[in-house]
Amino acid sequence: MAAVSVARFRGLFPIVHTPFSQAGEVDLDSLVRLAVHVCDCGAEGLVFPGFASEFWRLSESETMECAECILQANDGALPVILNVTAQATVTAVRQAREFRRMGASALMVLPPFVVPVPPATIESHLDQVLDAADLPVIVQDSAGLTATNLDPAALARLKARHANFTALKVDQVPTGPAVSRYRAAPELEGLSYIVGYSGVQMLDAVRRGAGALMGGCGHLAEDRKMLDALLSADEERGYREFARLSPLLNFEMQSLDMVIAVHKALLHDAGVITTPLCRAPCRTMDDIHAAELLLHWSALREGGRA
């Protein structure tokens, strides 16, 4: 499978959720439908696993089984970016090599966060994964989710040593100023910037130089409209599409479990996945949340037809 070039990290790269049966087992049939759904919605690539995939609720064998399922279902239609989430350097390197062997187009790497470690240790971890990858790599700046802050000087050293370090995914709040800080560093020139957090601050981030969105899969058609408008030269249209989607984004971004629950509910209602189940333990939407989601979704769809 062809590697992703730097220029390809522009557009829509949704994180594929992990569908479960009512018993809480991985539902591979639903996962196949979901991978096809992402392709049909015009995304630029698929990403797995991520926080939206509930990666910490999956065993290592389940992660690999799902990754293989996505690659087979996609069948080369889109680039597949596999995310190195292992928290130990030895297992992260092993995971990177296995993902490469399986046929990933590119990798993302989540820096270790479960136990706080010194910046030099994080740099060494990323250095070894980048060295093992031999593929384009996105480094995930996940400070907003993990409280692990990346050292810009360390990122500059990594970029100087590794030509395959091609992009940063920024999961920070506020997102835009973080993008500006990175783009102001001459040593990081040439990196692509991908925004997470469901794109809740996408308007600001695009104006500062971000060019891609990595959110969930539940409202891809609406994400597509928003992102295309923001990346166009028509600022008024960009603002209008962003403002139209913002109430739903703000609703889902109340917590990580809420994000996952919202996207799974929408995918279930659309017939893409069999159940909207998130693996326990987790926080679930109550009836009031579900009613509010319906209000946001109905208003969004009605607005899209106007």
Backbone as CSV, one residue per row, in Angstrom:
resi,resn,N_x,N_y,N_z,CA_x,CA_y,CA_z,C_x,C_y,C_z
1,MET,0.849,-1.197,0.000,0.000,0.000,0.000,0.880,1.241,0.000
2,ALA,0.525,2.216,-0.765,1.341,3.419,-0.887,1.365,4.202,0.412
3,ALA,2.535,4.759,0.728,2.670,5.582,1.926,1.976,6.918,1.720
4,VAL,1.555,7.517,2.817,0.919,8.824,2.769,1.995,9.889,2.681
5,SER,1.877,10.815,1.753,2.812,11.924,1.679,2.381,13.005,2.651
6,VAL,3.275,13.956,2.916,2.960,15.064,3.806,1.699,15.778,3.321
7,ALA,1.594,15.966,2.021,0.451,16.692,1.469,-0.870,15.980,1.728
8,ARG,-0.825,14.670,1.970,-2.068,13.924,2.186,-2.680,14.210,3.552
9,PHE,-1.884,14.726,4.491,-2.437,15.009,5.810,-3.194,16.330,5.781
10,ARG,-4.149,16.382,4.897,-5.037,17.523,4.741,-6.409,16.975,4.417
11,GLY,-7.373,17.336,5.219,-8.704,16.803,4.983,-9.239,16.079,6.204
12,LEU,-10.038,15.054,5.956,-10.800,14.367,6.996,-10.205,12.988,7.256
13,PHE,-9.743,12.751,8.482,-9.127,11.485,8.867,-9.812,10.968,10.140
14,PRO,-11.025,10.427,10.040,-11.757,10.016,11.243,-11.144,8.811,11.941
15,ILE,-11.282,8.812,13.264,-10.879,7.670,14.073,-12.028,6.666,14.079
16,VAL,-11.710,5.440,13.737,-12.730,4.393,13.650,-13.064,3.896,15.053
17,HIS,-14.354,3.932,15.394,-14.802,3.441,16.687,-14.766,1.915,16.706
18,THR,-14.748,1.343,17.901,-14.801,-0.115,18.044,-16.227,-0.518,18.369
19,PRO,-16.933,-1.157,17.436,-18.302,-1.599,17.731,-18.289,-2.841,18.626
20,PHE,-19.255,-2.907,19.518,-19.382,-4.058,20.405,-20.771,-4.663,20.277
21,SER,-20.848,-5.955,20.550,-22.145,-6.618,20.652,-22.800,-6.239,21.971
22,GLN,-24.041,-6.649,22.153,-24.746,-6.351,23.397,-24.050,-6.988,24.594
23,ALA,-23.278,-8.047,24.324,-22.533,-8.721,25.392,-21.168,-8.074,25.641
24,GLY,-20.839,-7.060,24.862,-19.578,-6.370,25.074,-18.405,-6.943,24.307
25,GLU,-18.666,-7.849,23.384,-17.603,-8.420,22.559,-17.426,-7.591,21.286
26,VAL,-16.209,-7.585,20.745,-15.941,-6.854,19.512,-16.823,-7.394,18.389
27,ASP,-17.478,-6.484,17.673,-18.401,-6.838,16.591,-17.720,-6.536,15.258
28,LEU,-17.084,-7.546,14.692,-16.302,-7.344,13.469,-17.195,-7.062,12.264
29,ASP,-18.389,-7.609,12.219,-19.296,-7.329,11.098,-19.645,-5.841,11.065
30,SER,-19.948,-5.278,12.234,-20.223,-3.845,12.297,-18.983,-3.039,11.947
31,LEU,-17.819,-3.523,12.341,-16.580,-2.812,12.040,-16.338,-2.744,10.531
32,VAL,-16.639,-3.810,9.835,-16.521,-3.804,8.367,-17.450,-2.749,7.773
33,ARG,-18.714,-2.729,8.226,-19.658,-1.731,7.716,-19.179,-0.314,8.032
34,LEU,-18.597,-0.127,9.200,-18.119,1.195,9.589,-16.966,1.636,8.703
35,ALA,-16.025,0.738,8.421,-14.901,1.083,7.548,-15.385,1.458,6.151
36,VAL,-16.365,0.732,5.639,-16.942,1.049,4.324,-17.670,2.388,4.383
37,HIS,-18.372,2.638,5.480,-19.091,3.904,5.668,-18.133,5.089,5.609
38,VAL,-16.986,4.972,6.262,-15.995,6.066,6.240,-15.540,6.335,4.811
39,CYS,-15.286,5.284,4.065,-14.888,5.457,2.657,-15.997,6.133,1.853
40,ASP,-17.224,5.687,2.070,-18.354,6.230,1.313,-18.605,7.706,1.618
41,CYS,-18.191,8.150,2.801,-18.423,9.546,3.202,-17.340,10.493,2.692
42,GLY,-16.386,9.976,1.945,-15.402,10.842,1.307,-14.263,11.289,2.187
43,ALA,-13.922,10.493,3.193,-12.775,10.828,4.035,-11.478,10.625,3.258
44,GLU,-10.417,11.234,3.766,-9.087,11.071,3.152,-8.328,9.881,3.711
45,GLY,-8.778,9.335,4.827,-8.105,8.189,5.425,-8.858,7.711,6.652
46,LEU,-8.444,6.555,7.185,-9.028,5.987,8.395,-7.937,5.866,9.446
47,VAL,-8.302,6.060,10.701,-7.346,5.991,11.795,-7.854,5.020,12.846
48,PHE,-6.966,4.165,13.364,-7.305,3.215,14.425,-6.025,2.760,15.094
49,PRO,-6.035,2.500,16.397,-7.064,2.862,17.361,-6.763,4.239,17.931
50,GLY,-7.759,4.887,18.506,-7.569,6.169,19.162,-8.406,6.215,20.421
51,PHE,-8.434,7.356,21.071,-9.289,7.492,22.246,-10.740,7.215,21.867
52,ALA,-11.153,7.655,20.679,-12.527,7.415,20.234,-12.792,5.948,19.937
53,SER,-11.719,5.143,19.821,-11.849,3.695,19.607,-11.924,2.927,20.922
54,GLU,-11.820,3.643,22.058,-11.758,2.995,23.376,-10.560,2.056,23.456
55,PHE,-9.406,2.516,22.984,-8.253,1.627,22.862,-7.836,1.023,24.194
56,TRP,-8.036,1.748,25.289,-7.631,1.251,26.604,-8.572,0.165,27.126
57,ARG,-9.699,-0.039,26.432,-10.641,-1.091,26.802,-10.491,-2.323,25.911
58,LEU,-9.470,-2.320,25.054,-9.222,-3.441,24.155,-7.980,-4.198,24.591
59,SER,-8.009,-5.517,24.419,-6.803,-6.305,24.617,-5.879,-6.104,23.409
60,GLU,-4.633,-6.494,23.565,-3.688,-6.370,22.442,-4.162,-7.190,21.247
61,SER,-4.664,-8.392,21.498,-5.110,-9.232,20.386,-6.333,-8.630,19.703
62,GLU,-7.231,-8.017,20.472,-8.395,-7.361,19.879,-7.978,-6.171,19.026
63,THR,-6.999,-5.408,19.494,-6.503,-4.270,18.714,-5.978,-4.732,17.370
64,MET,-5.181,-5.771,17.373,-4.601,-6.273,16.132,-5.667,-6.877,15.224
65,GLU,-6.631,-7.572,15.823,-7.720,-8.164,15.038,-8.549,-7.072,14.360
66,CYS,-8.834,-6.006,15.096,-9.605,-4.897,14.518,-8.814,-4.182,13.425
67,ALA,-7.526,-3.951,13.670,-6.697,-3.296,12.664,-6.671,-4.105,11.367
68,GLU,-6.522,-5.406,11.505,-6.506,-6.278,10.327,-7.854,-6.241,9.613
69,CYS,-8.931,-6.226,10.381,-10.281,-6.167,9.806,-10.476,-4.880,9.012
70,ILE,-10.023,-3.754,9.561,-10.167,-2.464,8.878,-9.361,-2.447,7.590
71,LEU,-8.137,-2.963,7.647,-7.292,-3.009,6.446,-7.952,-3.857,5.358
72,GLN,-8.508,-4.994,5.728,-9.142,-5.867,4.744,-10.420,-5.240,4.190
73,ALA,-11.226,-4.647,5.059,-12.467,-4.027,4.601,-12.190,-2.839,3.694
74,ASN,-11.148,-2.089,4.012,-10.782,-0.918,3.215,-10.206,-1.328,1.867
75,ASP,-9.425,-2.411,1.868,-8.872,-3.002,0.641,-8.151,-1.981,-0.236
76,GLY,-7.389,-1.099,0.404,-6.581,-0.142,-0.345,-7.321,1.079,-0.849
77,ALA,-8.608,1.201,-0.518,-9.379,2.341,-1.027,-8.872,3.658,-0.464
78,LEU,-8.510,3.672,0.809,-8.011,4.867,1.482,-6.778,4.513,2.296
79,PRO,-5.926,5.484,2.581,-4.824,5.231,3.501,-5.363,4.859,4.883
80,VAL,-4.744,3.897,5.511,-5.091,3.496,6.871,-3.937,3.868,7.790
81,ILE,-4.221,4.705,8.774,-3.219,5.161,9.739,-3.448,4.395,11.035
82,LEU,-2.465,3.625,11.455,-2.581,2.852,12.682,-1.794,3.539,13.793
83,ASN,-2.386,3.572,14.962,-1.885,4.389,16.066,-1.164,3.529,17.099
84,VAL,0.081,3.870,17.364,0.891,3.171,18.361,0.542,3.744,19.731
85,THR,-0.244,2.994,20.495,-0.717,3.467,21.802,-0.032,2.765,22.962
86,ALA,0.799,1.769,22.692,1.470,1.031,23.761,2.280,1.988,24.628
87,GLN,2.237,1.776,25.929,2.829,2.716,26.871,4.274,2.411,27.225
88,ALA,4.738,1.222,26.957,6.145,0.867,27.170,6.885,0.959,25.848
89,THR,8.110,1.448,25.869,8.848,1.657,24.623,9.053,0.346,23.877
90,VAL,9.380,-0.718,24.587,9.598,-2.017,23.934,8.344,-2.465,23.198
91,THR,7.182,-2.358,23.852,5.949,-2.802,23.205,5.485,-1.822,22.135
92,ALA,5.801,-0.549,22.294,5.445,0.439,21.267,6.240,0.185,19.987
93,VAL,7.518,-0.105,20.131,8.346,-0.425,18.960,7.823,-1.685,18.283
94,ARG,7.475,-2.667,19.094,6.937,-3.917,18.549,5.621,-3.642,17.812
95,GLN,4.782,-2.806,18.393,3.505,-2.470,17.767,3.717,-1.732,16.453
96,ALA,4.658,-0.792,16.421,4.949,-0.051,15.190,5.398,-0.988,14.080
97,ARG,6.257,-1.910,14.415,6.748,-2.865,13.403,5.635,-3.774,12.909
98,GLU,4.761,-4.196,13.823,3.658,-5.058,13.425,2.669,-4.310,12.543
99,PHE,2.357,-3.070,12.882,1.463,-2.269,12.047,2.058,-2.070,10.647
100,ARG,3.352,-1.835,10.594,4.005,-1.691,9.284,3.899,-2.986,8.490
101,ARG,4.143,-4.119,9.160,4.058,-5.411,8.483,2.645,-5.685,7.964
102,MET,1.633,-5.242,8.713,0.242,-5.479,8.326,-0.170,-4.664,7.105
103,GLY,0.554,-3.599,6.809,0.243,-2.811,5.620,-0.287,-1.429,5.880
104,ALA,-0.023,-0.876,7.069,-0.453,0.493,7.351,0.177,1.464,6.362
105,SER,-0.557,2.499,6.000,-0.023,3.545,5.124,0.836,4.532,5.898
106,ALA,0.487,4.732,7.150,1.203,5.662,8.023,0.907,5.263,9.460
107,LEU,1.654,5.832,10.389,1.442,5.570,11.798,1.190,6.875,12.540
108,MET,0.499,6.758,13.663,0.447,7.834,14.640,1.024,7.260,15.922
109,VAL,1.597,8.096,16.761,2.135,7.605,18.022,1.640,8.489,19.153
110,LEU,1.075,7.835,20.174,0.604,8.505,21.373,1.697,8.422,22.431
111,PRO,2.263,9.544,22.871,3.324,9.493,23.867,2.836,8.849,25.164
112,PRO,3.733,8.218,25.916,3.335,7.587,27.182,2.776,8.603,28.158
113,PHE,1.731,8.188,28.888,1.060,9.145,29.778,0.526,8.542,31.070
114,VAL,0.417,7.220,31.157,-0.207,6.605,32.324,0.564,6.958,33.598
115,VAL,1.886,6.898,33.515,2.757,7.312,34.610,3.610,8.473,34.112
116,PRO,3.605,9.616,34.794,4.412,10.760,34.348,5.889,10.398,34.285
117,VAL,6.540,10.781,33.191,7.965,10.515,33.012,8.652,11.795,32.548
118,PRO,9.970,11.897,32.705,10.686,13.114,32.301,10.613,13.337,30.785
119,PRO,10.725,14.585,30.346,10.684,14.883,28.909,11.695,14.089,28.096
120,ALA,12.875,13.850,28.653,13.895,13.097,27.913,13.443,11.670,27.643
121,THR,12.670,11.103,28.573,12.161,9.743,28.396,11.110,9.702,27.299
122,ILE,10.263,10.720,27.253,9.268,10.807,26.181,9.965,10.949,24.834
123,GLU,10.986,11.789,24.772,11.727,11.974,23.524,12.352,10.656,23.068
124,SER,12.934,9.912,24.001,13.540,8.627,23.653,12.490,7.649,23.136
125,HIS,11.334,7.636,23.766,10.235,6.763,23.321,9.830,7.088,21.885
126,LEU,9.586,8.359,21.617,9.191,8.773,20.266,10.305,8.498,19.264
127,ASP,11.535,8.735,19.669,12.696,8.517,18.802,12.753,7.056,18.338
128,GLN,12.546,6.135,19.267,12.637,4.717,18.923,11.458,4.250,18.065
129,VAL,10.271,4.790,18.322,9.123,4.428,17.488,9.298,4.978,16.072
130,LEU,9.730,6.222,15.956,9.987,6.805,14.633,11.037,6.008,13.878
131,ASP,12.042,5.554,14.588,13.111,4.774,13.956,12.595,3.424,13.474
132,ALA,11.657,2.837,14.222,11.136,1.516,13.874,10.088,1.567,12.782
133,ALA,9.474,2.740,12.585,8.282,2.816,11.744,8.576,2.661,10.259
134,ASP,9.545,3.423,9.731,9.828,3.438,8.294,8.572,3.758,7.489
135,LEU,7.719,4.610,8.067,6.491,5.092,7.443,6.291,6.532,7.894
136,PRO,5.483,7.310,7.173,5.122,8.632,7.698,4.484,8.511,9.073
137,VAL,4.859,9.391,9.985,4.384,9.296,11.368,3.784,10.628,11.817
138,ILE,2.611,10.534,12.453,1.970,11.661,13.134,2.260,11.510,14.624
139,VAL,2.819,12.527,15.231,2.987,12.538,16.682,1.763,13.203,17.290
140,GLN,1.168,12.547,18.284,-0.056,13.062,18.898,0.296,13.907,20.122
141,ASP,0.027,15.200,20.020,0.161,16.101,21.161,-1.156,16.044,21.921
142,SER,-1.210,15.145,22.880,-2.478,14.831,23.541,-2.587,15.454,24.922
143,ALA,-1.954,16.606,25.120,-1.933,17.214,26.455,-3.332,17.446,27.014
144,GLY,-4.282,17.765,26.156,-5.636,18.016,26.627,-6.323,16.777,27.155
145,LEU,-5.845,15.602,26.751,-6.446,14.347,27.192,-5.602,13.628,28.234
146,THR,-4.287,13.838,28.199,-3.386,13.049,29.033,-2.553,13.873,30.003
147,ALA,-2.520,15.197,29.820,-1.679,16.098,30.620,-0.187,15.879,30.373
148,THR,0.152,15.163,29.303,1.551,14.989,28.917,1.912,16.064,27.907
149,ASN,2.744,17.007,28.309,3.139,18.105,27.437,4.409,17.743,26.671
150,LEU,4.405,18.039,25.393,5.578,17.775,24.561,6.490,18.989,24.559
151,ASP,7.778,18.728,24.534,8.791,19.776,24.518,9.056,20.171,23.062
152,PRO,8.755,21.418,22.658,9.004,21.822,21.269,10.449,21.610,20.833
153,ALA,11.400,21.813,21.741,12.807,21.590,21.389,13.058,20.113,21.085
154,ALA,12.409,19.235,21.853,12.549,17.805,21.594,11.929,17.435,20.253
155,LEU,10.775,18.030,19.950,10.144,17.767,18.647,11.038,18.236,17.511
156,ALA,11.706,19.363,17.697,12.635,19.866,16.677,13.782,18.884,16.466
157,ARG,14.304,18.332,17.553,15.383,17.346,17.419,14.878,16.092,16.716
158,LEU,13.677,15.652,17.052,13.119,14.469,16.403,12.920,14.704,14.915
159,LYS,12.441,15.884,14.552,12.235,16.182,13.135,13.563,16.214,12.379
160,ALA,14.600,16.723,13.028,15.912,16.765,12.385,16.469,15.362,12.167
161,ARG,16.124,14.448,13.051,16.659,13.083,12.959,15.802,12.160,12.099
162,HIS,14.506,12.495,11.947,13.585,11.559,11.289,12.780,12.262,10.206
163,ALA,13.085,11.964,8.968,12.352,12.560,7.855,10.905,12.087,7.810
164,ASN,10.610,10.963,8.455,9.243,10.428,8.432,8.335,11.055,9.488
165,PHE,8.870,11.941,10.323,8.037,12.718,11.252,7.432,13.861,10.446
166,THR,6.164,13.669,10.064,5.570,14.574,9.080,4.387,15.396,9.578
167,ALA,3.826,15.060,10.750,2.623,15.776,11.180,2.471,15.729,12.691
168,LEU,1.742,16.712,13.201,1.340,16.758,14.598,-0.182,16.752,14.675
169,LYS,-0.726,15.880,15.531,-2.139,15.969,15.861,-2.239,16.727,17.177
170,VAL,-2.988,17.824,17.174,-3.053,18.699,18.339,-4.366,18.459,19.086
171,ASP,-4.255,17.813,20.252,-5.383,17.603,21.157,-5.154,18.466,22.391
172,GLN,-5.214,19.751,22.207,-5.040,20.701,23.295,-6.206,21.675,23.321
173,VAL,-6.448,22.243,24.480,-7.427,23.323,24.607,-6.731,24.492,25.289
174,PRO,-6.663,25.661,24.633,-7.176,25.935,23.284,-6.258,25.353,22.209
175,THR,-6.855,24.930,21.120,-6.114,24.269,20.053,-5.304,25.258,19.220
176,GLY,-5.949,26.357,18.808,-5.321,27.280,17.870,-3.985,27.823,18.326
177,PRO,-3.867,28.369,19.553,-2.581,28.892,19.993,-1.476,27.835,19.996
178,ALA,-1.825,26.578,20.282,-0.819,25.516,20.225,-0.303,25.335,18.802
179,VAL,-1.224,25.367,17.830,-0.805,25.288,16.420,0.104,26.458,16.080
180,SER,-0.255,27.648,16.516,0.573,28.832,16.228,1.965,28.713,16.828
181,ARG,2.050,28.202,18.066,3.358,28.050,18.707,4.241,27.104,17.917
182,TYR,3.686,26.000,17.497,4.481,25.037,16.732,4.884,25.610,15.376
183,ARG,3.961,26.266,14.710,4.253,26.803,13.374,5.262,27.953,13.422
184,ALA,5.385,28.587,14.593,6.354,29.683,14.728,7.787,29.182,14.878
185,ALA,7.963,27.886,15.139,9.310,27.324,15.310,9.884,26.946,13.954
186,PRO,10.951,27.613,13.494,11.519,27.305,12.176,11.925,25.845,12.034
187,GLU,12.341,25.231,13.135,12.810,23.833,13.082,11.684,22.855,12.750
188,LEU,10.439,23.294,12.935,9.299,22.414,12.674,8.616,22.740,11.348
189,GLU,9.251,23.559,10.551,8.674,23.933,9.255,8.410,22.692,8.410
190,GLY,7.260,22.674,7.776,6.912,21.569,6.894,5.971,20.545,7.504
191,LEU,5.759,20.609,8.818,4.820,19.676,9.427,3.383,20.011,9.033
192,SER,2.560,18.982,8.919,1.116,19.170,8.772,0.501,19.186,10.163
193,TYR,-0.622,19.908,10.311,-1.281,20.014,11.614,-2.705,19.496,11.509
194,ILE,-2.997,18.522,12.366,-4.282,17.842,12.392,-4.946,18.167,13.728
195,VAL,-6.214,18.493,13.692,-6.936,18.899,14.894,-7.826,17.765,15.375
196,GLY,-7.798,17.526,16.703,-8.688,16.565,17.326,-9.812,17.283,18.057
197,TYR,-10.234,16.723,19.185,-11.281,17.326,20.014,-12.560,17.586,19.223
198,SER,-12.873,16.681,18.292,-14.091,16.771,17.473,-14.138,18.010,16.582
199,GLY,-13.046,18.778,16.551,-13.042,20.002,15.747,-13.805,21.130,16.390
200,VAL,-13.974,21.070,17.733,-14.777,22.084,18.416,-14.154,23.473,18.299
201,GLN,-12.842,23.541,18.017,-12.163,24.820,17.802,-11.547,24.885,16.397
202,MET,-12.237,24.252,15.446,-11.681,24.125,14.098,-11.563,25.470,13.390
203,LEU,-12.492,26.368,13.616,-12.442,27.679,12.960,-11.135,28.386,13.287
204,ASP,-10.803,28.463,14.553,-9.572,29.113,14.994,-8.345,28.372,14.471
205,ALA,-8.365,27.029,14.560,-7.196,26.243,14.176,-6.876,26.361,12.688
206,VAL,-7.910,26.362,11.849,-7.680,26.501,10.403,-7.082,27.867,10.086
207,ARG,-7.571,28.888,10.742,-7.044,30.234,10.509,-5.573,30.339,10.905
208,ARG,-5.121,29.416,11.766,-3.733,29.430,12.216,-2.856,28.437,11.463
209,GLY,-3.442,27.690,10.523,-2.629,26.838,9.677,-2.911,25.358,9.737
210,ALA,-3.860,24.916,10.556,-4.240,23.503,10.557,-4.999,23.185,9.272
211,GLY,-4.849,21.962,8.797,-5.483,21.615,7.535,-6.242,20.305,7.540
212,ALA,-6.357,19.678,8.731,-7.018,18.377,8.775,-7.765,18.218,10.084
213,LEU,-8.794,17.381,10.049,-9.620,17.084,11.211,-9.594,15.584,11.461
214,MET,-9.349,15.210,12.730,-9.367,13.808,13.133,-10.345,13.678,14.295
215,GLY,-11.603,13.458,13.954,-12.647,13.317,14.954,-13.233,11.919,14.913
216,GLY,-14.537,11.812,15.208,-15.206,10.527,15.161,-15.887,10.290,13.825
217,CYS,-16.716,9.248,13.769,-17.333,8.822,12.504,-18.838,9.076,12.451
218,GLY,-19.420,9.658,13.499,-20.870,9.729,13.578,-21.525,10.763,12.703
219,HIS,-20.809,11.844,12.388,-21.402,12.890,11.544,-20.401,13.339,10.473
220,LEU,-19.928,12.375,9.712,-18.881,12.638,8.728,-19.342,13.567,7.611
221,ALA,-20.573,13.420,7.164,-21.051,14.295,6.085,-21.055,15.747,6.540
222,GLU,-21.447,15.974,7.785,-21.461,17.337,8.323,-20.038,17.842,8.559
223,ASP,-19.160,16.968,9.047,-17.753,17.343,9.204,-17.138,17.720,7.856
224,ARG,-17.512,16.956,6.829,-16.982,17.212,5.490,-17.380,18.600,5.010
225,LYS,-18.648,18.950,5.189,-19.119,20.276,4.777,-18.386,21.376,5.522
226,MET,-18.250,21.199,6.837,-17.579,22.213,7.644,-16.127,22.378,7.233
227,LEU,-15.413,21.260,7.111,-13.987,21.345,6.811,-13.742,21.922,5.427
228,ASP,-14.498,21.475,4.440,-14.326,22.005,3.086,-14.579,23.511,3.054
229,ALA,-15.595,23.941,3.782,-15.906,25.374,3.816,-14.794,26.160,4.498
230,LEU,-14.272,25.640,5.613,-13.218,26.345,6.338,-11.927,26.421,5.528
231,LEU,-11.652,25.395,4.736,-10.424,25.372,3.945,-10.562,26.121,2.622
232,SER,-11.771,26.573,2.322,-11.977,27.340,1.094,-11.580,28.796,1.315
233,ALA,-11.626,29.556,0.259,-11.310,30.988,0.361,-12.517,31.808,0.822
234,ASP,-13.648,31.145,0.997,-14.887,31.840,1.354,-15.054,31.824,2.877
235,GLU,-14.567,32.871,3.545,-14.613,32.902,5.010,-16.039,32.907,5.548
236,GLU,-16.923,33.569,4.860,-18.313,33.630,5.318,-18.949,32.249,5.314
237,ARG,-18.719,31.498,4.235,-19.264,30.134,4.171,-18.626,29.252,5.232
238,GLY,-17.318,29.408,5.450,-16.635,28.643,6.473,-17.215,28.890,7.848
239,TYR,-17.412,30.147,8.169,-17.994,30.484,9.474,-19.402,29.927,9.598
240,ARG,-20.186,30.037,8.538,-21.574,29.583,8.563,-21.654,28.071,8.828
241,GLU,-20.824,27.294,8.139,-20.852,25.842,8.324,-20.327,25.450,9.702
242,PHE,-19.303,26.164,10.183,-18.782,25.896,11.515,-19.839,26.216,12.577
243,ALA,-20.496,27.346,12.439,-21.518,27.749,13.409,-22.702,26.786,13.404
244,ARG,-23.020,26.236,12.244,-24.140,25.298,12.138,-23.856,24.009,12.920
245,LEU,-22.597,23.560,12.916,-22.230,22.305,13.560,-21.841,22.483,15.031
246,SER,-21.489,23.693,15.424,-20.929,23.935,16.750,-21.800,23.471,17.918
247,PRO,-23.124,23.666,17.911,-23.913,23.190,19.064,-23.755,21.699,19.322
248,LEU,-23.725,20.893,18.265,-23.539,19.455,18.435,-22.136,19.152,18.958
249,LEU,-21.120,19.834,18.412,-19.748,19.593,18.857,-19.586,19.939,20.328
250,ASN,-20.143,21.055,20.742,-20.054,21.447,22.151,-20.793,20.454,23.050
251,PHE,-21.902,19.930,22.582,-22.651,18.937,23.351,-21.825,17.668,23.549
252,GLU,-21.236,17.161,22.473,-20.517,15.890,22.584,-19.208,16.019,23.342
253,MET,-18.611,17.217,23.355,-17.310,17.387,23.984,-17.383,17.604,25.490
254,GLN,-18.483,17.224,26.116,-18.571,17.340,27.569,-17.620,16.381,28.280
255,SER,-17.340,15.266,27.666,-16.381,14.305,28.208,-15.998,13.344,27.099
256,LEU,-14.935,12.580,27.317,-14.501,11.604,26.324,-15.570,10.535,26.112
257,ASP,-16.147,10.036,27.205,-17.195,9.030,27.051,-18.414,9.586,26.316
258,MET,-18.705,10.880,26.517,-19.829,11.488,25.811,-19.546,11.539,24.308
259,VAL,-18.335,11.892,23.935,-17.966,11.895,22.516,-18.241,10.534,21.894
260,ILE,-17.734,9.500,22.540,-17.878,8.149,21.993,-19.352,7.759,21.930
261,ALA,-20.085,8.044,23.007,-21.500,7.669,23.057,-22.313,8.366,21.972
262,VAL,-22.044,9.655,21.740,-22.772,10.407,20.714,-22.518,9.820,19.334
263,HIS,-21.257,9.602,19.009,-20.945,9.080,17.673,-21.519,7.683,17.479
264,LYS,-21.434,6.847,18.513,-21.987,5.495,18.382,-23.514,5.528,18.265
265,ALA,-24.153,6.439,18.991,-25.614,6.558,18.887,-26.018,6.941,17.470
266,LEU,-25.317,7.889,16.874,-25.646,8.322,15.518,-25.384,7.207,14.503
267,LEU,-24.281,6.479,14.695,-23.965,5.371,13.784,-24.971,4.231,13.929
268,HIS,-25.408,3.994,15.145,-26.428,2.964,15.368,-27.745,3.366,14.724
269,ASP,-28.153,4.612,14.904,-29.404,5.088,14.319,-29.368,5.029,12.796
270,ALA,-28.158,5.202,12.227,-28.010,5.151,10.773,-27.891,3.722,10.249
271,GLY,-27.878,2.741,11.150,-27.798,1.342,10.736,-26.402,0.864,10.400
272,VAL,-25.393,1.635,10.784,-24.009,1.251,10.462,-23.483,0.220,11.450
273,ILE,-23.754,0.411,12.737,-23.310,-0.543,13.760,-24.538,-1.125,14.460
274,THR,-24.383,-2.338,14.966,-25.527,-3.073,15.506,-25.988,-2.538,16.851
275,THR,-25.051,-2.142,17.705,-25.415,-1.569,19.000,-24.570,-0.314,19.236
276,PRO,-25.069,0.615,20.067,-24.283,1.795,20.409,-23.437,1.584,21.668
277,LEU,-23.266,0.325,22.084,-22.642,0.019,23.361,-21.200,0.525,23.446
278,CYS,-20.859,1.126,24.585,-19.472,1.398,24.961,-19.115,0.402,26.051
279,ARG,-17.865,-0.053,26.053,-17.478,-1.060,27.033,-17.425,-0.477,28.440
280,ALA,-17.972,-1.225,29.382,-17.912,-0.817,30.789,-16.502,-1.070,31.347
281,PRO,-16.093,-0.259,32.312,-16.854,0.825,32.925,-16.786,2.100,32.093
282,CYS,-17.906,2.769,31.993,-17.943,4.023,31.257,-19.163,4.822,31.711
283,ARG,-19.144,6.089,31.401,-20.312,6.927,31.616,-21.171,6.858,30.368
284,THR,-22.469,6.731,30.555,-23.367,6.626,29.413,-24.303,7.827,29.369
285,MET,-24.887,8.055,28.209,-25.888,9.115,28.096,-27.166,8.687,28.799
286,ASP,-27.779,9.610,29.535,-29.086,9.316,30.112,-30.177,9.783,29.147
287,ASP,-31.426,9.653,29.559,-32.545,9.984,28.671,-32.552,11.464,28.288
288,ILE,-32.142,12.317,29.208,-32.124,13.755,28.914,-31.038,14.058,27.881
289,HIS,-29.880,13.424,28.034,-28.827,13.570,27.022,-29.318,13.106,25.652
290,ALA,-29.954,11.941,25.637,-30.429,11.386,24.361,-31.430,12.327,23.693
291,ALA,-32.303,12.932,24.491,-33.276,13.872,23.932,-32.588,15.119,23.394
292,GLU,-31.559,15.580,24.102,-30.839,16.758,23.615,-30.076,16.443,22.333
293,LEU,-29.474,15.253,22.269,-28.785,14.851,21.044,-29.753,14.874,19.863
294,LEU,-30.955,14.378,20.070,-31.949,14.374,18.997,-32.285,15.796,18.559
295,LEU,-32.375,16.719,19.499,-32.637,18.113,19.158,-31.518,18.690,18.293
296,HIS,-30.274,18.478,18.729,-29.136,18.999,17.958,-29.090,18.372,16.569
297,TRP,-29.294,17.074,16.502,-29.188,16.364,15.222,-30.313,16.784,14.276
298,SER,-31.507,16.923,14.803,-32.640,17.336,13.965,-32.436,18.749,13.434
299,ALA,-31.976,19.642,14.306,-31.740,21.022,13.874,-30.641,21.080,12.820
300,LEU,-29.616,20.261,12.997,-28.512,20.228,12.045,-28.961,19.728,10.689
301,ARG,-29.731,18.651,10.687,-30.199,18.089,9.426,-31.198,18.996,8.743
302,GLU,-32.067,19.629,9.499,-33.019,20.561,8.909,-32.297,21.763,8.322
303,GLY,-31.285,22.244,9.027,-30.486,23.349,8.513,-29.742,23.019,7.242
304,GLY,-29.297,21.739,7.151,-28.598,21.313,5.953,-29.488,21.248,4.733
305,ARG,-30.815,21.073,4.969,-31.746,21.008,3.830,-32.281,22.381,3.447
306,ALA,-31.987,23.378,4.302,-32.538,24.706,4.045,-31.885,25.350,2.838
